[in-house]
mmCIF file of C-alpha atoms and ligand atoms in Angstrom:
data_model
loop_
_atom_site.group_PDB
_atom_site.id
_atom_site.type_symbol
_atom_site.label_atom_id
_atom_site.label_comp_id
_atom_site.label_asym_id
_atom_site.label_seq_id
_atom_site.Cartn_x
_atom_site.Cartn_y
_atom_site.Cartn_z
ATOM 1 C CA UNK A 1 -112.573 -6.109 106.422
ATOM 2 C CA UNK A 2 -115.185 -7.550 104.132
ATOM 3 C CA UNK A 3 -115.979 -3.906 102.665
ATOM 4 C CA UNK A 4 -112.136 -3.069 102.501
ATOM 5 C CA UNK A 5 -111.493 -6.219 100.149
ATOM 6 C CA UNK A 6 -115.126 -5.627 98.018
ATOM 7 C CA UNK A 7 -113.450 -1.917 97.562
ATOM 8 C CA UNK A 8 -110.062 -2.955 96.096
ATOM 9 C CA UNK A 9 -111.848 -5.669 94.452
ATOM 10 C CA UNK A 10 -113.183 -3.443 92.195
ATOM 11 C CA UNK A 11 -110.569 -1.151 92.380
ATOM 12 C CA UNK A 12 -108.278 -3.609 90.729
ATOM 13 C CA UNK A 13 -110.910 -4.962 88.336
ATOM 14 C CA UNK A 14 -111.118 -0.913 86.945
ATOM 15 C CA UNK A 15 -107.306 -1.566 86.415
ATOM 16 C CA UNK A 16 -106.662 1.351 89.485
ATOM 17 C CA UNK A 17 -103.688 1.183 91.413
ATOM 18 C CA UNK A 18 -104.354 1.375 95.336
ATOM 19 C CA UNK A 19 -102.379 0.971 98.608
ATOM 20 C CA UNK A 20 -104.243 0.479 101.835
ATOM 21 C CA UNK A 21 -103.558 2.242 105.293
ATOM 22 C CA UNK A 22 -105.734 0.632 108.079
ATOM 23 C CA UNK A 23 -106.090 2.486 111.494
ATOM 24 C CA UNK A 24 -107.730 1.444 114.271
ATOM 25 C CA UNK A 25 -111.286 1.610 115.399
ATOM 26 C CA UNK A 26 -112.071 4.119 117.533
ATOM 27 C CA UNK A 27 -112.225 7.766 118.660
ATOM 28 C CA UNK A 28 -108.369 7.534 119.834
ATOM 29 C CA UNK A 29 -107.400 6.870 116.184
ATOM 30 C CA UNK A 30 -108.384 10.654 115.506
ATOM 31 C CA UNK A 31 -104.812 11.962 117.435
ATOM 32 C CA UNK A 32 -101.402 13.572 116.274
ATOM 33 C CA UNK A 33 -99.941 10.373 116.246
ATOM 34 C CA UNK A 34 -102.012 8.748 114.419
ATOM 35 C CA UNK A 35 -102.289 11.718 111.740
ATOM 36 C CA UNK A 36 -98.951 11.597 111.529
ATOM 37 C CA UNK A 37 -98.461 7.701 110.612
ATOM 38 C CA UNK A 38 -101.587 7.989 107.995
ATOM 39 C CA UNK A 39 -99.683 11.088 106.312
ATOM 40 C CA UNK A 40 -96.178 9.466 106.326
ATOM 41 C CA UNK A 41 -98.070 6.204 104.832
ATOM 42 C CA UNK A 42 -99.686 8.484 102.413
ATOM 43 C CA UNK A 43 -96.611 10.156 101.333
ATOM 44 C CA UNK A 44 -94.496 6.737 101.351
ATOM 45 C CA UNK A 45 -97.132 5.467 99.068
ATOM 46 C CA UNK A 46 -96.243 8.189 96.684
ATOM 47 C CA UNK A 47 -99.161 10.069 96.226
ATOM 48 C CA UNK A 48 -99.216 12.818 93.437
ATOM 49 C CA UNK A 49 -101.705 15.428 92.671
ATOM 50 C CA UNK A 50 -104.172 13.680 90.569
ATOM 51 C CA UNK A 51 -104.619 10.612 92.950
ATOM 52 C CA UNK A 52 -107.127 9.817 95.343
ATOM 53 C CA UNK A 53 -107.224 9.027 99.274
ATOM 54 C CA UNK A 54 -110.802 7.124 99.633
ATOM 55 C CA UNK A 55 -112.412 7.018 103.232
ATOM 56 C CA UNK A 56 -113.515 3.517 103.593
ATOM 57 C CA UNK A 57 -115.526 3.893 106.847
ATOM 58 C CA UNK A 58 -116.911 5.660 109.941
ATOM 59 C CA UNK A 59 -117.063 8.976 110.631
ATOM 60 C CA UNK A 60 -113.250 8.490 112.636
ATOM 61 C CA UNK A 61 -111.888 7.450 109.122
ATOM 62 C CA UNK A 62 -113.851 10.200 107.805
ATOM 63 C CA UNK A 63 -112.642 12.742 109.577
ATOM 64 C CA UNK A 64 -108.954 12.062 109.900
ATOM 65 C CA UNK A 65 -108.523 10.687 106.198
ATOM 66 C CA UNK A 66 -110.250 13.883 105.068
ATOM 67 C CA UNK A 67 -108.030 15.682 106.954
ATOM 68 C CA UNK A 68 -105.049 13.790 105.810
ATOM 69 C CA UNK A 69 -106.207 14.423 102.663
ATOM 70 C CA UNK A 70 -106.519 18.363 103.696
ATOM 71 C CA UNK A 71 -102.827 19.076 103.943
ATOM 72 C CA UNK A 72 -100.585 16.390 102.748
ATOM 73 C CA UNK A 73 -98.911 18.253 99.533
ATOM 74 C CA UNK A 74 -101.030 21.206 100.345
ATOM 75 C CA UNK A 75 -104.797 19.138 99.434
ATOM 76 C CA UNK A 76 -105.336 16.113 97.663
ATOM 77 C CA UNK A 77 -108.514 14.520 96.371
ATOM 78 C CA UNK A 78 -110.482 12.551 98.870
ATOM 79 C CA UNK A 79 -113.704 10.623 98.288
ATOM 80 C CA UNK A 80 -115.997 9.490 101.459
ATOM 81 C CA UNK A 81 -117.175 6.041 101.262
ATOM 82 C CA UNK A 82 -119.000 6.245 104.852
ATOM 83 C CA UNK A 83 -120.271 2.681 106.054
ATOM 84 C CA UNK A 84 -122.069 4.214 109.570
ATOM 85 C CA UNK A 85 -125.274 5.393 109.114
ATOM 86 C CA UNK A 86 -123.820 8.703 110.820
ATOM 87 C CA UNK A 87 -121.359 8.868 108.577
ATOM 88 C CA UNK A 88 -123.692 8.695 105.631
ATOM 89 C CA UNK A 89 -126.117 11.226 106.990
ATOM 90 C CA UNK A 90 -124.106 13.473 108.630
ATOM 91 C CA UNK A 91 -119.877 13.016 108.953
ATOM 92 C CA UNK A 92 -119.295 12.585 104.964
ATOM 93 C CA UNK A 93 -121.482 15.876 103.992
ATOM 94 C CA UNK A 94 -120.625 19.508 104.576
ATOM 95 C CA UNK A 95 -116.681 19.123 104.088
ATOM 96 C CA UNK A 96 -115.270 19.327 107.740
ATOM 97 C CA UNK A 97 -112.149 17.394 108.666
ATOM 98 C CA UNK A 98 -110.662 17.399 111.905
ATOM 99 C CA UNK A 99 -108.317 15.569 114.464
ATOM 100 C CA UNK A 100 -109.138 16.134 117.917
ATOM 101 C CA UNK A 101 -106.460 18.046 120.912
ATOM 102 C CA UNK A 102 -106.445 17.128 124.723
ATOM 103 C CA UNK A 103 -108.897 20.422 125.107
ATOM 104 C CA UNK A 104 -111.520 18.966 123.196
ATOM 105 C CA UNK A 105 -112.159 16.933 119.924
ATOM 106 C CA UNK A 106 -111.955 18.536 116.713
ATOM 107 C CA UNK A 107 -110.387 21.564 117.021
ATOM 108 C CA UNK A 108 -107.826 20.716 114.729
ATOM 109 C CA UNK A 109 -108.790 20.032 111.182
ATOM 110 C CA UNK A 110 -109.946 22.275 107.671
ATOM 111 C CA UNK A 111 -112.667 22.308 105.857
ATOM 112 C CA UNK A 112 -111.809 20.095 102.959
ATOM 113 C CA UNK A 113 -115.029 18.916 100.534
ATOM 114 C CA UNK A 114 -114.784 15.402 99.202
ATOM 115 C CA UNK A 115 -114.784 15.354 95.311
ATOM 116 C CA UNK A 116 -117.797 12.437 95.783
ATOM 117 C CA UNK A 117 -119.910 11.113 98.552
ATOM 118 C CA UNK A 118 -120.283 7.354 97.773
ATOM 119 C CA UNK A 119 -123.244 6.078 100.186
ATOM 120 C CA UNK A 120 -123.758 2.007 99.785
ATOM 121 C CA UNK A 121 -126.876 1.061 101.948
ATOM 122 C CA UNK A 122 -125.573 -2.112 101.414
ATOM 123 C CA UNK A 123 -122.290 -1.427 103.703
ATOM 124 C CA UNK A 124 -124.655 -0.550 106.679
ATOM 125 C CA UNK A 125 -126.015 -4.211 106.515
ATOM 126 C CA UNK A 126 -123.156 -5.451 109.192
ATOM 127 C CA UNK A 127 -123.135 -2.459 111.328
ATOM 128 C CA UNK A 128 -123.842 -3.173 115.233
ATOM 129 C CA UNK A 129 -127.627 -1.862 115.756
ATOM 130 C CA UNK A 130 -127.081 -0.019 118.877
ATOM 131 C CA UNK A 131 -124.456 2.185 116.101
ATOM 132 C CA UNK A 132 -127.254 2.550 113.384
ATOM 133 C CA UNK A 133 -129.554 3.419 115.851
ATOM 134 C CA UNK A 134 -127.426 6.021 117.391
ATOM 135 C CA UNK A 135 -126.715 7.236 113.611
ATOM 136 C CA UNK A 136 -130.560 7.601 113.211
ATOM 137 C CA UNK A 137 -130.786 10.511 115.833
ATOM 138 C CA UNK A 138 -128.920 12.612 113.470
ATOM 139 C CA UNK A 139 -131.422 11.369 110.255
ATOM 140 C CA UNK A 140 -134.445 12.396 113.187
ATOM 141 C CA UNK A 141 -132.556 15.464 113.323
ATOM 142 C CA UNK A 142 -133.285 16.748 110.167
ATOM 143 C CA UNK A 143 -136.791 16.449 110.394
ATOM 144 C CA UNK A 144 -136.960 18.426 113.552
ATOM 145 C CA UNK A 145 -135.102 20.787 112.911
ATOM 146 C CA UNK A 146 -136.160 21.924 109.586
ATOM 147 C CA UNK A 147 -138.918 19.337 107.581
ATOM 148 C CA UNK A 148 -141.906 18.154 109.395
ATOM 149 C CA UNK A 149 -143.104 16.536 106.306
ATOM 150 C CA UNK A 150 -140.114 14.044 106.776
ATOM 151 C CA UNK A 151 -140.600 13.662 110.651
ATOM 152 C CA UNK A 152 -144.401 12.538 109.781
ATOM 153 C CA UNK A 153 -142.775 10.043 107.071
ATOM 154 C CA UNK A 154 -139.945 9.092 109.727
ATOM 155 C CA UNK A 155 -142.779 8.167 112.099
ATOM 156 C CA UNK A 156 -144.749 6.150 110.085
ATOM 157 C CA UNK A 157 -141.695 4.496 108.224
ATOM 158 C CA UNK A 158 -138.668 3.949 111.484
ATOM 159 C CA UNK A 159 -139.021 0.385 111.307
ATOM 160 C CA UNK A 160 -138.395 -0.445 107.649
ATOM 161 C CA UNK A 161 -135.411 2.057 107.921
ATOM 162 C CA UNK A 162 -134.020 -0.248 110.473
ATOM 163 C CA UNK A 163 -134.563 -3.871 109.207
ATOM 164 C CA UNK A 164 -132.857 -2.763 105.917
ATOM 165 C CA UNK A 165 -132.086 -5.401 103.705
ATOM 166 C CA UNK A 166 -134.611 -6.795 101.225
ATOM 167 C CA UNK A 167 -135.222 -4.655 97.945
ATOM 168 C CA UNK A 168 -138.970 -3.392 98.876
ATOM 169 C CA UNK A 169 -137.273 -2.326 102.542
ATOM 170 C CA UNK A 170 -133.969 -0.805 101.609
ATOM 171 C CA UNK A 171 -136.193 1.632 99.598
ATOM 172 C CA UNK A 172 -137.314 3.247 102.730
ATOM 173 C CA UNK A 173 -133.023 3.483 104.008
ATOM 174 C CA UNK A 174 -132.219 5.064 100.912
ATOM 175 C CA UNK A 175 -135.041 7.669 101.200
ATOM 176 C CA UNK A 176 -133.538 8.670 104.985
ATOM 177 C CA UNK A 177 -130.248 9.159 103.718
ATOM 178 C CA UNK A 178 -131.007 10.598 100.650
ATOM 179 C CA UNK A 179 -133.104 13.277 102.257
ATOM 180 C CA UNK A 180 -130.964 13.536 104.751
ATOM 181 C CA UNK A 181 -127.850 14.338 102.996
ATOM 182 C CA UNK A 182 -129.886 16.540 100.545
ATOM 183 C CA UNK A 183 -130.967 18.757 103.744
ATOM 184 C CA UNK A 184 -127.340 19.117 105.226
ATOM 185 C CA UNK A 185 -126.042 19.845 101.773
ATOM 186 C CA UNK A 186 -128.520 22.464 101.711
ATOM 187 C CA UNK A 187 -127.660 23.999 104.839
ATOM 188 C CA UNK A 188 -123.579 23.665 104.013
ATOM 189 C CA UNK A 189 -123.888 25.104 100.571
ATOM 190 C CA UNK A 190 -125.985 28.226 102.441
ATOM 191 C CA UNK A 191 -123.287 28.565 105.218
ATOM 192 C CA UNK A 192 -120.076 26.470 104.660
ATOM 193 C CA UNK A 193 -118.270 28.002 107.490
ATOM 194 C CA UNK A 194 -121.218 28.201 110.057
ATOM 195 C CA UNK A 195 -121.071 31.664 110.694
ATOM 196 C CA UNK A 196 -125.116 31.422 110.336
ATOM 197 C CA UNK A 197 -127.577 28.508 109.450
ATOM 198 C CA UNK A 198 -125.160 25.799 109.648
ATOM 199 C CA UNK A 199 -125.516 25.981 113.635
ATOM 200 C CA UNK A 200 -129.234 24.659 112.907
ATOM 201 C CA UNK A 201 -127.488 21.574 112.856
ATOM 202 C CA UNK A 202 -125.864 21.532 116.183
ATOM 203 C CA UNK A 203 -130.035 20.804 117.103
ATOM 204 C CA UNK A 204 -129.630 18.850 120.556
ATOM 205 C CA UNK A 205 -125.937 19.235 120.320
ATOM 206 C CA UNK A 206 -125.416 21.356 123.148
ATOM 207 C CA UNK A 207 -126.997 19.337 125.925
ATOM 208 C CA UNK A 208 -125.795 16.392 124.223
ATOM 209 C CA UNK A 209 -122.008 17.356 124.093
ATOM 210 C CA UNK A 210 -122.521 18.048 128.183
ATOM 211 C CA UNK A 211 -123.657 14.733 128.641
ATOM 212 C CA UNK A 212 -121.561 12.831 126.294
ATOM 213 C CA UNK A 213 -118.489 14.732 127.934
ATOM 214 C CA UNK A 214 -119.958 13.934 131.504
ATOM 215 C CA UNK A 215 -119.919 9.883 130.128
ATOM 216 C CA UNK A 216 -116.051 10.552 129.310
ATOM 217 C CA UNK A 217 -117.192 10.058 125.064
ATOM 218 C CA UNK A 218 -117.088 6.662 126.024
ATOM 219 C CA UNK A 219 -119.400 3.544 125.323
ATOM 220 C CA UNK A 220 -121.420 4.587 127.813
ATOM 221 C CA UNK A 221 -123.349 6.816 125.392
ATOM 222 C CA UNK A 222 -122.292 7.213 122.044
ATOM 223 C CA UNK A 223 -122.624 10.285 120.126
ATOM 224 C CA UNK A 224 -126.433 9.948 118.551
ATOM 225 C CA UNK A 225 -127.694 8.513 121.897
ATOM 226 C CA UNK A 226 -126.549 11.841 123.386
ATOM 227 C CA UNK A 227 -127.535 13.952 120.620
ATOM 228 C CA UNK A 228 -131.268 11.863 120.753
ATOM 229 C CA UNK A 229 -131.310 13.198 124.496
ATOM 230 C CA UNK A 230 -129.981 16.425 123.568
ATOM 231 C CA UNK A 231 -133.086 16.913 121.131
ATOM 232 C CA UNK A 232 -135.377 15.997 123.824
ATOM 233 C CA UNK A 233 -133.950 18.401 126.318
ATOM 234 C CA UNK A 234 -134.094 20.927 123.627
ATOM 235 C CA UNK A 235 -137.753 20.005 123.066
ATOM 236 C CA UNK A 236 -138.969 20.316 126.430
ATOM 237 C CA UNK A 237 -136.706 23.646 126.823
ATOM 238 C CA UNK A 238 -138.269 25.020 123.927
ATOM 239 C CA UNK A 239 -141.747 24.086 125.342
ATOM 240 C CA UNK A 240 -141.994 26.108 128.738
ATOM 241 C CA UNK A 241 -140.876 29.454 126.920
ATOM 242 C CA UNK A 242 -143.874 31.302 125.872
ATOM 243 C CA UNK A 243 -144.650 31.282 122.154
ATOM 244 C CA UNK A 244 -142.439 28.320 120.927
ATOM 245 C CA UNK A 245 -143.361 24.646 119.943
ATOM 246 C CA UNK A 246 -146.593 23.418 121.945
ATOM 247 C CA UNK A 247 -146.064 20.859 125.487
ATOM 248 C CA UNK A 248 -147.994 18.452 122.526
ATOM 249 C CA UNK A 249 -145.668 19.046 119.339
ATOM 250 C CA UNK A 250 -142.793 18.537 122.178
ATOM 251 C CA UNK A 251 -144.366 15.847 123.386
ATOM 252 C CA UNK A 252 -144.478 13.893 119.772
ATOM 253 C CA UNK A 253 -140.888 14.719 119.256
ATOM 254 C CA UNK A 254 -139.895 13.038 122.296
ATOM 255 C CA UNK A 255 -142.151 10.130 121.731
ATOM 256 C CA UNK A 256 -140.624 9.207 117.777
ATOM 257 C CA UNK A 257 -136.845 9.080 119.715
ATOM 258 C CA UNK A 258 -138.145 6.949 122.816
ATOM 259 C CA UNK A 259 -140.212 4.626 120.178
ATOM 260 C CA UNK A 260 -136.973 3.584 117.909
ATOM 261 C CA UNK A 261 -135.248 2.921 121.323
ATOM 262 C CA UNK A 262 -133.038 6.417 121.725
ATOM 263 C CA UNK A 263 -132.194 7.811 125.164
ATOM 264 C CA UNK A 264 -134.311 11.091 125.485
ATOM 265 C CA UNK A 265 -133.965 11.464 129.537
ATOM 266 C CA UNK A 266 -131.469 11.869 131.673
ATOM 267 C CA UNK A 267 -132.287 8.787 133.943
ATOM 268 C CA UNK A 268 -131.897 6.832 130.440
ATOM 269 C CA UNK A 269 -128.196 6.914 130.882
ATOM 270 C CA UNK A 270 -126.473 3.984 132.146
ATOM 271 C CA UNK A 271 -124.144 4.842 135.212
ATOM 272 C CA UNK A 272 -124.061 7.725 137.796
ATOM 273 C CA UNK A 273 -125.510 10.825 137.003
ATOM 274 C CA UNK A 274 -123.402 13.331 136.426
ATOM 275 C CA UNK A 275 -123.919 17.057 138.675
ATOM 276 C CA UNK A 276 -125.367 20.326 137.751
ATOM 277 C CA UNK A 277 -122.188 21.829 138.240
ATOM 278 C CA UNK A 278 -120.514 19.200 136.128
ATOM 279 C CA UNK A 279 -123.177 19.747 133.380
ATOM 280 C CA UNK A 280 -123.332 23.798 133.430
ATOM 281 C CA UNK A 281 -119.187 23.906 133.187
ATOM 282 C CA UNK A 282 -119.420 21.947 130.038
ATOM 283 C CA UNK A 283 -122.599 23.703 128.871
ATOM 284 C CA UNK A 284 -120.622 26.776 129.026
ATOM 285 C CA UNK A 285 -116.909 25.186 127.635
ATOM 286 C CA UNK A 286 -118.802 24.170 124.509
ATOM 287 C CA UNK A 287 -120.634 27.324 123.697
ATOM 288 C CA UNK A 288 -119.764 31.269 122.857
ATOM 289 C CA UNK A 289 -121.008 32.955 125.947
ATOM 290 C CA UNK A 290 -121.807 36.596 124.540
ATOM 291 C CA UNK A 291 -122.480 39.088 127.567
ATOM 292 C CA UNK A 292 -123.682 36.125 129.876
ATOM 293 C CA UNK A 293 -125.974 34.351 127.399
ATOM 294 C CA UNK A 294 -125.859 30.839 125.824
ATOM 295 C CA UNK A 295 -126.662 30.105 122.327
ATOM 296 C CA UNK A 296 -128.978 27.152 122.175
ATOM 297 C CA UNK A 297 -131.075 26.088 118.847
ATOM 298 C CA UNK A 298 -134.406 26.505 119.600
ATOM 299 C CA UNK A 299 -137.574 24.867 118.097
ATOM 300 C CA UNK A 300 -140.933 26.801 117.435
ATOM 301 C CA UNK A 301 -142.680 23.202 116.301
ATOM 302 C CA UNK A 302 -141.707 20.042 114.780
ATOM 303 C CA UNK A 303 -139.584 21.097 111.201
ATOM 304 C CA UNK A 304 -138.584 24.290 112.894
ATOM 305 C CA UNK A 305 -135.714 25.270 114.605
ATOM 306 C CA UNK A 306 -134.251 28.709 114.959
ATOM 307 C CA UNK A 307 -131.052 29.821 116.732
ATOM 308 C CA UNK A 308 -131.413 32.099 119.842
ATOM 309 C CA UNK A 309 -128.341 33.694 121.494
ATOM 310 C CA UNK A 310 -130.082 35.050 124.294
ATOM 311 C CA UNK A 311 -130.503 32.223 126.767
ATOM 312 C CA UNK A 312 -129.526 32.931 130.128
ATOM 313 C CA UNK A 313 -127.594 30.596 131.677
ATOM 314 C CA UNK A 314 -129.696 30.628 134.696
ATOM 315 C CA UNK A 315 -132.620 29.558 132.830
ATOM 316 C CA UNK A 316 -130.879 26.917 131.951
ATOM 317 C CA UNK A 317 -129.354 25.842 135.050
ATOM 318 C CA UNK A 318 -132.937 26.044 136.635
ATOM 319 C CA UNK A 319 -134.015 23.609 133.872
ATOM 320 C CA UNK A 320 -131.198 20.707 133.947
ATOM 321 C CA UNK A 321 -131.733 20.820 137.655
ATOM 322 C CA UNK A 322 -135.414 19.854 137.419
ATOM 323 C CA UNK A 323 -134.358 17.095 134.944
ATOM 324 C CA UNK A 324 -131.564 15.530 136.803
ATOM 325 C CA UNK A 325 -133.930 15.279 140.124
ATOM 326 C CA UNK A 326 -136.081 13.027 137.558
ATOM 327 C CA UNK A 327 -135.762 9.279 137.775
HETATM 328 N N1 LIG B 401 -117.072 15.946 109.945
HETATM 329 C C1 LIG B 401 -118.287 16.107 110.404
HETATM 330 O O1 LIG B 401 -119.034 16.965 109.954
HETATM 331 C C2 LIG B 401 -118.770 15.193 111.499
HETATM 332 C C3 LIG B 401 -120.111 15.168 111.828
HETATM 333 C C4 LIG B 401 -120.539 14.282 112.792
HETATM 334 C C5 LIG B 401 -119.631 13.442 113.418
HETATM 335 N N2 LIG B 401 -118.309 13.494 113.085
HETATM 336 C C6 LIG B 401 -117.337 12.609 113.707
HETATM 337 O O2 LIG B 401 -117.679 11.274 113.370
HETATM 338 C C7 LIG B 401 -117.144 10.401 114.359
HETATM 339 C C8 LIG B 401 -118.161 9.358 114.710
HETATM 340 O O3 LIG B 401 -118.464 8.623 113.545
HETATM 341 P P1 LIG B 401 -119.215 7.207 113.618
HETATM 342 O O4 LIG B 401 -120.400 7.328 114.478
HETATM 343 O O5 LIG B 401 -119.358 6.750 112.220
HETATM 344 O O6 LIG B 401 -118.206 6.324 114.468
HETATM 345 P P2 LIG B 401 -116.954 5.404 114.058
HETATM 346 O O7 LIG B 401 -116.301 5.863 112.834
HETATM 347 O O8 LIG B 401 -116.130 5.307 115.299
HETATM 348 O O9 LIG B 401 -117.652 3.991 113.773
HETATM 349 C C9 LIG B 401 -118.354 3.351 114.827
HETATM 350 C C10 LIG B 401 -117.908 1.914 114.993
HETATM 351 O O10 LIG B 401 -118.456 1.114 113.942
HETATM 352 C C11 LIG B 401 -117.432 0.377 113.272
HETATM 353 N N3 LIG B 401 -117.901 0.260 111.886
HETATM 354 C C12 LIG B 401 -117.887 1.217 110.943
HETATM 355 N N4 LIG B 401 -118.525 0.794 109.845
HETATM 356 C C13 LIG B 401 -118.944 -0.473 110.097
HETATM 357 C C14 LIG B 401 -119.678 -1.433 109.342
HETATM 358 N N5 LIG B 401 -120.146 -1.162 108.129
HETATM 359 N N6 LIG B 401 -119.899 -2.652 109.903
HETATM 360 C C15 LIG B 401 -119.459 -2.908 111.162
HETATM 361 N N7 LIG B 401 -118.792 -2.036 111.935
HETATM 362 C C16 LIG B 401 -118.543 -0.825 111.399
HETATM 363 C C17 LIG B 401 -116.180 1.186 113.492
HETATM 364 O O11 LIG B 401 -115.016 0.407 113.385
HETATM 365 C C18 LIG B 401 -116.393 1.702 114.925
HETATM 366 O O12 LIG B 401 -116.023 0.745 115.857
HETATM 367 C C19 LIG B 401 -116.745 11.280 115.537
HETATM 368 O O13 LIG B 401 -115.337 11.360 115.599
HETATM 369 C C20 LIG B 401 -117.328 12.628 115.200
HETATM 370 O O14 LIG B 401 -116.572 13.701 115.705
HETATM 371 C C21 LIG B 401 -117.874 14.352 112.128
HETATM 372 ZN ZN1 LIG B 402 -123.946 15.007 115.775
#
């Protein structure tokens, strides 16, 4: 509310025409129907070539405005103004817009690149904690999976990230996102279509979709707090097969997402547990199975992660069965 009235604030002071479409909060709001109503409102407002849609918001309004954006008069403009801290770190970059179909979210959508990121710290400053803290999984992310430099800084530095505010604090927000965005752009501009590298970034994504899926994507666990868990399974996975990150460097990993307050076992999660069954059918749903085996992203140490398509699902099975018997 505040941020939408700030934005054509200063639209109108620049002398720029706008019309605003407000949708909903919430998952739900990325649906045919609701893609529908944003491109009739889009279309009503007369949009031309030339013009702009602008994102105001999470990654939700993100996603569906970009896609909006995607196909209304064949592609339009768009500009991402994220205000989640996922959204700046991780939704807004790398171009992919999507609505999601009763088989599974986003599996409709384009890749569509915003003509500008706009990332206000500022904007973050009335975001619900428990959100910015499941946003800074993803920000954690990056530093496992490819930058131990930044994981060491991330460690030493979590807490000013999260009080924010103040200009000698806000330094150490902007430094998060900035790296982060710089290290997704990186990966994007390497492998837009993630035939390759861009899967780097699906780091604790696997286990994390199972167990986000098992919570019904509800409020249960949001998306970070699963991917935080995620990592950690992926940690300790990587640990007990020979020659990859040390039970010590797995360890630490663990220990940065537990210390900022981020589920990283499965006993973390509110509610009943969900079954090994339950888990291994999703497990398998979300990911290519090529001749039996799983593609996880792996981790050799902290700041290194590598894809490997030859787990075996039995492995795996054997694994999330010892973790679910832990309490
Ligand atoms: N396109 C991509 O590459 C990509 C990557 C990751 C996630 N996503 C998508 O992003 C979505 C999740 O995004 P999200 O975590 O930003 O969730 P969200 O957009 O649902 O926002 C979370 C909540 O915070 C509220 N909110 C947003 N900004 C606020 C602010 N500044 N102050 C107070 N409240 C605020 C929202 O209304 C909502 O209730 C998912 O749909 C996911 O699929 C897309
Ligand atoms: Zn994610």
């Amino acid at each position: 509310m505040w941020h939408r009235a700030t934005a054509e604030a200063a639209l109108a002071r620049a002398g720029v025409a706008s019309s605003r479409i407000i949708v909903a909060p919430g998952e739900a709001s990325k649906s045919y129907p609701v893609f529908e109503q944003v491109c009739e409102a889009v279309i009503g407002a007369r949009i031309e070539r030339g013009d702009l849609v602008i994102a105001l918001g999470g990654g939700v309004i993100g996603d569906l405005a970009g896609f909006v954006a995607a196909v209304v008069r064949r592609g339009l403009d768009y500009v991402q103004v994220p205000t989640t801290l996922l959204a700046d770190v991780d939704s807004s970059v790398g171009g992919k817009t999507a609505i999601d179909s009763a088989y599974g979210k986003n599996l409709v959508g384009a890749f569509h690149q915003p003509i500008l990121v706009l990332a206000d710290t500022a904007l973050l400053d009335t975001l619900p904690e428990r959100e910015f803290r499941s946003g800074y999984a993803e920000v954690a992310k990056y530093g496992l999976l490819g930058d131990a430099d930044f994981f060491t800084w991330l460690e030493a530095n979590w807490r000013e990230i999260f009080a924010g505010g103040g200009s000698s604090r806000s330094f150490a927000r902007e430094h998060a996102i900035a790296v982060s965005c710089r290290a997704k752009a990186a990966i994007v501009a390497r492998d837009e279509r993630e035939t390759g590298d861009r899967q780097l970034l699906n780091l604790g994504h696997t286990f994390g979709h199972a167990l986000e899926a098992a919570c019904g994507f509800s409020d249960r666990l949001l998306h970070g707090e699963a991917v935080a868990a995620g990592m950690a399974l992926a940690l300790e996975f990587s640990a007990r097969r020979q020659g990859l990150i040390g039970a010590a460097d797995a360890a630490r990993g663990i220990r940065h997402l537990a210390a900022v307050g981020l589920p990283t076992r499965i006993a973390d999660i509110a509610g009943p547990k969900p079954s090994l069954d339950e888990l291994m059918a999703l497990i398998a749903q979300d990911k290519k199975v090529k001749h039996g085996n799983l593609t996880f992203i792996l981790m050799r140490g902290i700041g290194s992660a590598f894809i490997e398509t030859g787990v075996e699902a039995r492995e795996v099975r054997a694994f999330l069965g010892e973790k679910l018997a832990e309490r």
